[in-house]
Short mmCIF file of N, CA and C and ligand atoms in Angstrom, two decimals:
data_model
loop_
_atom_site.label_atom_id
_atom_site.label_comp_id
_atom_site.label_asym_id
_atom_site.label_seq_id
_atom_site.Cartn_x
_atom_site.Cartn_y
_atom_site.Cartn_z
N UNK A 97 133.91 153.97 106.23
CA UNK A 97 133.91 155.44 106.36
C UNK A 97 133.31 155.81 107.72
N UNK A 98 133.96 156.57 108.79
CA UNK A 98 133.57 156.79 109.87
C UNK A 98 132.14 157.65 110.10
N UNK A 99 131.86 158.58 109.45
CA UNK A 99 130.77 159.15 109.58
C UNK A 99 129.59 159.00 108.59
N UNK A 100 129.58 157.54 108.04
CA UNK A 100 128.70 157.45 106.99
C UNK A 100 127.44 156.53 107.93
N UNK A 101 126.19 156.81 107.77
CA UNK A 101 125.08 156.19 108.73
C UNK A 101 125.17 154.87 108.71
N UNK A 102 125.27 154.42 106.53
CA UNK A 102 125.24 152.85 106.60
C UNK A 102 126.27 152.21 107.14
N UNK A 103 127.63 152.56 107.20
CA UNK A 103 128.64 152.13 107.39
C UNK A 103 128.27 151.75 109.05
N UNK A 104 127.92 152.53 109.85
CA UNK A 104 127.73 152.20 111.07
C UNK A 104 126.68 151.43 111.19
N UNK A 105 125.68 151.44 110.63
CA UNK A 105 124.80 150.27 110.65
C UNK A 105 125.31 148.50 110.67
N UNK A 106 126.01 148.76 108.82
CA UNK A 106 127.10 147.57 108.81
C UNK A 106 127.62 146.85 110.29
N UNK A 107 128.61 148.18 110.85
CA UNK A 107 129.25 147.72 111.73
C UNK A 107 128.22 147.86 113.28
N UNK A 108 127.04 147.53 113.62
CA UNK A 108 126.41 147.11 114.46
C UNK A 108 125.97 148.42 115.52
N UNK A 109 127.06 149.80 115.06
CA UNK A 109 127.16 150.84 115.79
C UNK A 109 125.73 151.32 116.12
N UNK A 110 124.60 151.05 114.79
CA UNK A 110 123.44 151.93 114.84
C UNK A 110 122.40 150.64 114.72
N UNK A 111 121.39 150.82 115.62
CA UNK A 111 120.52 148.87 115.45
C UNK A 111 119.94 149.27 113.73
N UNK A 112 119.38 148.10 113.56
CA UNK A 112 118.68 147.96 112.24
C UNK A 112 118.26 146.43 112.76
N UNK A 113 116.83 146.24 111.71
CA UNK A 113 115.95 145.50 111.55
C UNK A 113 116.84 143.95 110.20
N UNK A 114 117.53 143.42 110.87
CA UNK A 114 118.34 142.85 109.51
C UNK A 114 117.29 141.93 109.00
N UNK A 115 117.04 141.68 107.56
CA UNK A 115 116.69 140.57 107.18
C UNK A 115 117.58 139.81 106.28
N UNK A 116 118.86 139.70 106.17
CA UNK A 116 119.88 139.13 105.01
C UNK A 116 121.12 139.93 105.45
N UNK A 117 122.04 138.71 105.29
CA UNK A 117 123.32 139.53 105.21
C UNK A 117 124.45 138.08 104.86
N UNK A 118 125.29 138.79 104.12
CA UNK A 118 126.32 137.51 103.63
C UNK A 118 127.67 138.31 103.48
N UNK A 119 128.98 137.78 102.93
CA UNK A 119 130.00 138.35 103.24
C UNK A 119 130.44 139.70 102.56
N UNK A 120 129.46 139.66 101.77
CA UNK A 120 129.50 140.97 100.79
C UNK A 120 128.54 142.18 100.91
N UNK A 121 127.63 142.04 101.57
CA UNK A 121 126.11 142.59 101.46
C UNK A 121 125.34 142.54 102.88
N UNK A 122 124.97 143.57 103.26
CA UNK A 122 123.55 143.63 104.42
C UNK A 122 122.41 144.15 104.24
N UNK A 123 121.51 143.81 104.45
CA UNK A 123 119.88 144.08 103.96
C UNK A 123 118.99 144.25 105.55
N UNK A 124 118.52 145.49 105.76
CA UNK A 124 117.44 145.33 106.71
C UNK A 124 116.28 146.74 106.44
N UNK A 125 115.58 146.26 106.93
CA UNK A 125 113.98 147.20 106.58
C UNK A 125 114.58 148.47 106.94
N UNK A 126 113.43 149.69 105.72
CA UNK A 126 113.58 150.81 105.84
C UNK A 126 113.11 151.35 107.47
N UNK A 127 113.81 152.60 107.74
CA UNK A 127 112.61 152.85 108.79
C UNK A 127 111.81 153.41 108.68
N UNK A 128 111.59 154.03 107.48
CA UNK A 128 110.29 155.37 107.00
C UNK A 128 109.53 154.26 105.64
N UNK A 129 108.86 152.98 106.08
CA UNK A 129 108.67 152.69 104.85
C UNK A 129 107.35 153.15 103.64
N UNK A 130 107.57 152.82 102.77
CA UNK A 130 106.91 153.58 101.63
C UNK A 130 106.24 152.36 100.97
N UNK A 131 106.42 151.03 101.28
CA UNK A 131 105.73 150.07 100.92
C UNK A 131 105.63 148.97 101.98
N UNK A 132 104.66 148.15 102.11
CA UNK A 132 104.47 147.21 102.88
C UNK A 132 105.65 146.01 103.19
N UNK A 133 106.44 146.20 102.20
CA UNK A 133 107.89 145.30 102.45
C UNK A 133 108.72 146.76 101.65
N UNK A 134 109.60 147.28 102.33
CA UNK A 134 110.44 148.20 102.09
C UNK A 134 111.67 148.19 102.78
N UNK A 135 113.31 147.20 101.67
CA UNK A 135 114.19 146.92 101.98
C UNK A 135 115.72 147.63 101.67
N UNK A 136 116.09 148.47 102.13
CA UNK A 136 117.32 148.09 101.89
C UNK A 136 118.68 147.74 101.57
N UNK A 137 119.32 147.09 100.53
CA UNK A 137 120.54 146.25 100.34
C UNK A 137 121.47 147.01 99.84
N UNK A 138 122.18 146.79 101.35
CA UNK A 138 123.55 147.91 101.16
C UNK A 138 125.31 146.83 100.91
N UNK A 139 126.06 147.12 100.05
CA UNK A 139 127.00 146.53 99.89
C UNK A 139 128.28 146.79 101.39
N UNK A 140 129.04 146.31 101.65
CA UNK A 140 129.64 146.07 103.05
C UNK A 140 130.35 147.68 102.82
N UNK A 141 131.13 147.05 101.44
CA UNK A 141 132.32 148.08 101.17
C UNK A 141 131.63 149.46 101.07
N UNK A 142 132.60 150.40 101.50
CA UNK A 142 131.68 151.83 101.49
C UNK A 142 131.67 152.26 99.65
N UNK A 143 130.15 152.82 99.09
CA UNK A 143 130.25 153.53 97.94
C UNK A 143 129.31 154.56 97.70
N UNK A 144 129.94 155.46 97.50
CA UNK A 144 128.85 156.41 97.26
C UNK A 144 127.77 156.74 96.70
N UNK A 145 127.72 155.97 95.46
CA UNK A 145 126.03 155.65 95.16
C UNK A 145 126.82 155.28 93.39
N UNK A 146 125.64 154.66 92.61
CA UNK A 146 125.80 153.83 91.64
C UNK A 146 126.60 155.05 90.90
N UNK A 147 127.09 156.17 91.18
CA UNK A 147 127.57 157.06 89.93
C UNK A 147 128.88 156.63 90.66
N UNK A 148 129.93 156.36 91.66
CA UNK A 148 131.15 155.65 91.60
C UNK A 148 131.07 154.92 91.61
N UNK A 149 130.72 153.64 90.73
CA UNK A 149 131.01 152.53 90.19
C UNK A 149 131.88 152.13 88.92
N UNK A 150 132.80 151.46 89.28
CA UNK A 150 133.48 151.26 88.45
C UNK A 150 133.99 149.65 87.86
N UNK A 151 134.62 149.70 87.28
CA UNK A 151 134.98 147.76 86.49
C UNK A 151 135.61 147.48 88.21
N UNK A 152 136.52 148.54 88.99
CA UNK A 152 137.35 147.71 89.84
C UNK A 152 136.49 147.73 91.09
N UNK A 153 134.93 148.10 91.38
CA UNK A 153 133.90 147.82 92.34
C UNK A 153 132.76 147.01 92.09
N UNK A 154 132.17 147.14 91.29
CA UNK A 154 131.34 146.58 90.33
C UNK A 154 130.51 145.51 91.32
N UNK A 155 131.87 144.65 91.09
CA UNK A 155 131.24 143.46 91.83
C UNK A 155 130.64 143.73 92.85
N UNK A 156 130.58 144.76 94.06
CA UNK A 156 129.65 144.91 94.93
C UNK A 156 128.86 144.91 94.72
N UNK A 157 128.43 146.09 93.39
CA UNK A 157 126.90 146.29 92.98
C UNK A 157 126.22 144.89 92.72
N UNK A 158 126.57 143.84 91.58
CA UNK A 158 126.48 142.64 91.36
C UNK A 158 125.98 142.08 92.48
N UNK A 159 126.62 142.11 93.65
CA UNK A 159 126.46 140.75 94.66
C UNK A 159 125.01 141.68 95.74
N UNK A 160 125.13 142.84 95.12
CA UNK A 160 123.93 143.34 95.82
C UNK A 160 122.52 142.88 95.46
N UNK A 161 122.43 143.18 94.14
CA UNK A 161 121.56 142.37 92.95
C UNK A 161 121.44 141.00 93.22
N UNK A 162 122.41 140.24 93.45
CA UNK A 162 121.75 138.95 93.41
C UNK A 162 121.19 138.62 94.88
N UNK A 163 121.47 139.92 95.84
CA UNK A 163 121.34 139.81 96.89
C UNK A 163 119.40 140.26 97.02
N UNK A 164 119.02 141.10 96.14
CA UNK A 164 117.92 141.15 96.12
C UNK A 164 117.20 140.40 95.36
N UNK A 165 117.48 139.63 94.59
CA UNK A 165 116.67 138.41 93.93
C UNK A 165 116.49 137.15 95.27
N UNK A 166 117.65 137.32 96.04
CA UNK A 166 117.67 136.00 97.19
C UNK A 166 116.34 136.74 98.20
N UNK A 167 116.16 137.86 98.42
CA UNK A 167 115.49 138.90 99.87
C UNK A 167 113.92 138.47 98.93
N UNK A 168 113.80 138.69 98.04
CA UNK A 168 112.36 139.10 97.58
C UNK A 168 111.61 137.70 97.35
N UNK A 169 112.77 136.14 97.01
CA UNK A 169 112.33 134.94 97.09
C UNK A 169 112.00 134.72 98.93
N UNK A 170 113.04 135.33 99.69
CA UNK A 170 112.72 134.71 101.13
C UNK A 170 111.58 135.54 101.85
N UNK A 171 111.17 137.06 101.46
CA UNK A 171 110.31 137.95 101.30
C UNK A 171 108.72 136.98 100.88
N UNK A 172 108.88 136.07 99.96
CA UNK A 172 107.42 135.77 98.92
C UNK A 172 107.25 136.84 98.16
N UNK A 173 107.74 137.62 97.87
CA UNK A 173 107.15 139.10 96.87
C UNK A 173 107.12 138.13 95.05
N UNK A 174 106.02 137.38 95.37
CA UNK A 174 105.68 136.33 94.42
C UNK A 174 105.42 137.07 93.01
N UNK A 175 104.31 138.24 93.65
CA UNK A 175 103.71 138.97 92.45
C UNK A 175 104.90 140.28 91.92
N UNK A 176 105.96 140.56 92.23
CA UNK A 176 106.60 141.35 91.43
C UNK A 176 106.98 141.97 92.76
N UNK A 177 107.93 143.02 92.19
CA UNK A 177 108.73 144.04 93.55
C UNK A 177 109.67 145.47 92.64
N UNK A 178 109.69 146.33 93.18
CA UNK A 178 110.43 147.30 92.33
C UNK A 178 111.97 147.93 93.04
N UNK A 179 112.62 147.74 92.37
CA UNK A 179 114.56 148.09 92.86
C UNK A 179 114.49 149.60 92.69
N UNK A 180 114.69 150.22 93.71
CA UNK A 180 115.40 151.61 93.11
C UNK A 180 117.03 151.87 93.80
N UNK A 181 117.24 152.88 93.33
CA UNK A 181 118.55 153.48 93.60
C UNK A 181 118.78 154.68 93.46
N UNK A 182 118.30 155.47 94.20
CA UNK A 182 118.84 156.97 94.18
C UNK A 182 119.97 157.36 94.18
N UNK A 183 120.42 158.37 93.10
CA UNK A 183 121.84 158.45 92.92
C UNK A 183 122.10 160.37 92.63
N UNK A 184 122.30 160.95 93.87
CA UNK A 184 122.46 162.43 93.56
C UNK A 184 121.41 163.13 94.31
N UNK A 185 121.82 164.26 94.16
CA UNK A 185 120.72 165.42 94.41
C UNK A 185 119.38 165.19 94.10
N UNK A 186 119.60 165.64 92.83
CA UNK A 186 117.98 165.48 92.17
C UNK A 186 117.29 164.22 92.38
N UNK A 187 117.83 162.93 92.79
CA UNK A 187 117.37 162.05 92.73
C UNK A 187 116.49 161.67 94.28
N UNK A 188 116.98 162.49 95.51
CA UNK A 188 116.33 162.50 96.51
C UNK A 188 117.38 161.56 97.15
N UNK A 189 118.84 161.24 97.17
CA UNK A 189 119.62 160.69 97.67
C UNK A 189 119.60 161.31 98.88
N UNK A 190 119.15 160.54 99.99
CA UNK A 190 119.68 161.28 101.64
C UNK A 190 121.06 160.41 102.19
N UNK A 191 121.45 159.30 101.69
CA UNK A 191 122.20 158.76 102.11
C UNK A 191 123.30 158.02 101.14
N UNK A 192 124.49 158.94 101.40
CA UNK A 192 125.60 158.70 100.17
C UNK A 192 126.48 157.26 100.54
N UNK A 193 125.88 156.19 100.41
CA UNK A 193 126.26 155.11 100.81
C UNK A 193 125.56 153.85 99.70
N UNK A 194 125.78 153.71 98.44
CA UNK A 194 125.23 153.01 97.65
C UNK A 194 124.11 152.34 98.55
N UNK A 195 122.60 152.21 98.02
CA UNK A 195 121.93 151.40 98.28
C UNK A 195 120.65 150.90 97.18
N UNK A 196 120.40 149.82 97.45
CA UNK A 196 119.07 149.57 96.65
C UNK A 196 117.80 149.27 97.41
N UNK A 197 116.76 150.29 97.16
CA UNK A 197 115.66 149.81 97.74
C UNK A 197 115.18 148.63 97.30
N UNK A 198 114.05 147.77 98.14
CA UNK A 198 113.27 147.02 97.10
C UNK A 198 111.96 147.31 98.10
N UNK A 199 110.98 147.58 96.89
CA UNK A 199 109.82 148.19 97.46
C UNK A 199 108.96 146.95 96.83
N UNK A 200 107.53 146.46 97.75
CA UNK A 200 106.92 145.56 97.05
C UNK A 200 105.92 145.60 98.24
N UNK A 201 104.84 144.12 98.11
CA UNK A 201 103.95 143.84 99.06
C UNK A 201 102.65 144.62 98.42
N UNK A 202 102.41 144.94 97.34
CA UNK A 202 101.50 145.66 97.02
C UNK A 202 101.22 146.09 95.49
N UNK A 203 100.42 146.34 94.76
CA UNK A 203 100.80 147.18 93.72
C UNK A 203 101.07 147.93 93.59
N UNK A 204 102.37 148.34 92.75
CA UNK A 204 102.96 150.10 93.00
C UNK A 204 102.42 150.91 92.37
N UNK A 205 102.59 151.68 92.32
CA UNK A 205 102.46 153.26 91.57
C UNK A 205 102.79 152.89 90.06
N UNK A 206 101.97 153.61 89.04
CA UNK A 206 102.51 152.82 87.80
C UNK A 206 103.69 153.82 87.26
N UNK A 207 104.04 155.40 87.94
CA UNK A 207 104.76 156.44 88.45
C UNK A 207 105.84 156.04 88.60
N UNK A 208 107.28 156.22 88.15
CA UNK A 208 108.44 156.39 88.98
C UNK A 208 109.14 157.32 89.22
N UNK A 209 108.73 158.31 89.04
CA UNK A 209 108.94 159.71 89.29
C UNK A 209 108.19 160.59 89.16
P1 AMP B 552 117.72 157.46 99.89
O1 AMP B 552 116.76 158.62 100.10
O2 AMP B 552 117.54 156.74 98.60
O3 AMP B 552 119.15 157.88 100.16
O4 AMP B 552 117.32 156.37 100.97
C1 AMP B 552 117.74 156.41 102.29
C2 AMP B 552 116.76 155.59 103.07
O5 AMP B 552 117.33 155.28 104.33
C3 AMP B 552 115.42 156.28 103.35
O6 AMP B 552 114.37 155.52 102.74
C4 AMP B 552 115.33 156.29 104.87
O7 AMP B 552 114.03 156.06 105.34
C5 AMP B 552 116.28 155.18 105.25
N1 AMP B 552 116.87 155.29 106.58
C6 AMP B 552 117.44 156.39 107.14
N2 AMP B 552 117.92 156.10 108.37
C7 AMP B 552 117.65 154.78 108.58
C8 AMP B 552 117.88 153.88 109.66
N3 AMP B 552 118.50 154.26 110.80
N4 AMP B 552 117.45 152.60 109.54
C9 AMP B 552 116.81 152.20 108.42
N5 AMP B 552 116.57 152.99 107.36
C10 AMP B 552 116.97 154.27 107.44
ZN1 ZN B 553 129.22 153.95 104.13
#
């Protein structure tokens, strides 16, 4: 998608901090972070956030997921780490480009909203 931020990230247009990337998936640090390791993991293909997901995308989401179980082992986030995904308005979505945070390096908030 031409005017989507991640999409240009993907494609090298905008720098980013990469830590992971494979043929399905790119991962690099937030730039406003909110935790001491604050990542990330955006699927290649463009999606608008986990509410268009469907049986015939899916698998992105999937390979994102296992993409953050691989980031948080090469991370050490030994003691635990928390996934989010903002999806919408209300949810504080600024960027309509499926993503999953992974927030960790610390104890979180026992709060998720
Ligand atoms: P969300 O609010 O869930 O849509 O998350 C979007 C995230 O993207 C925020 O945590 C921002 O700090 C982050 N972000 C925005 N622009 C950039 C950028 N150029 N590089 C890295 N992270 C960014
Ligand atoms: Zn995009």
């Amino acid at each position: 998608m031409t005017d989507c931020l991640f999409c240009k990230i993907i494609a090298g247009e905008i720098p980013s901090t990469k830590v992971y990337e494979n043929e399905s998936v790119y991962a690099f640090r937030d730039i406003n972070p909110q935790a001491p390791t604050h990542i990330l993991v955006v699927p290649r293909e463009h999606i608008g956030s986990v509410a268009e997901l469907t049986s015939a995308n899916s698998a992105a989401a999937a390979k994102c997921l296992e993409a953050v179980a691989e980031i948080a082992r090469q991370e050490g986030l030994t003691g635990g780490y928390r996934v989010v995904s903002n999806c919408g308005d209300d949810a504080g979505q600024t960027v309509k480009h499926l993503h999953f945070h992974i927030l960790g390096g610390e104890r979180l908030g026992d709060r998720m909203a």
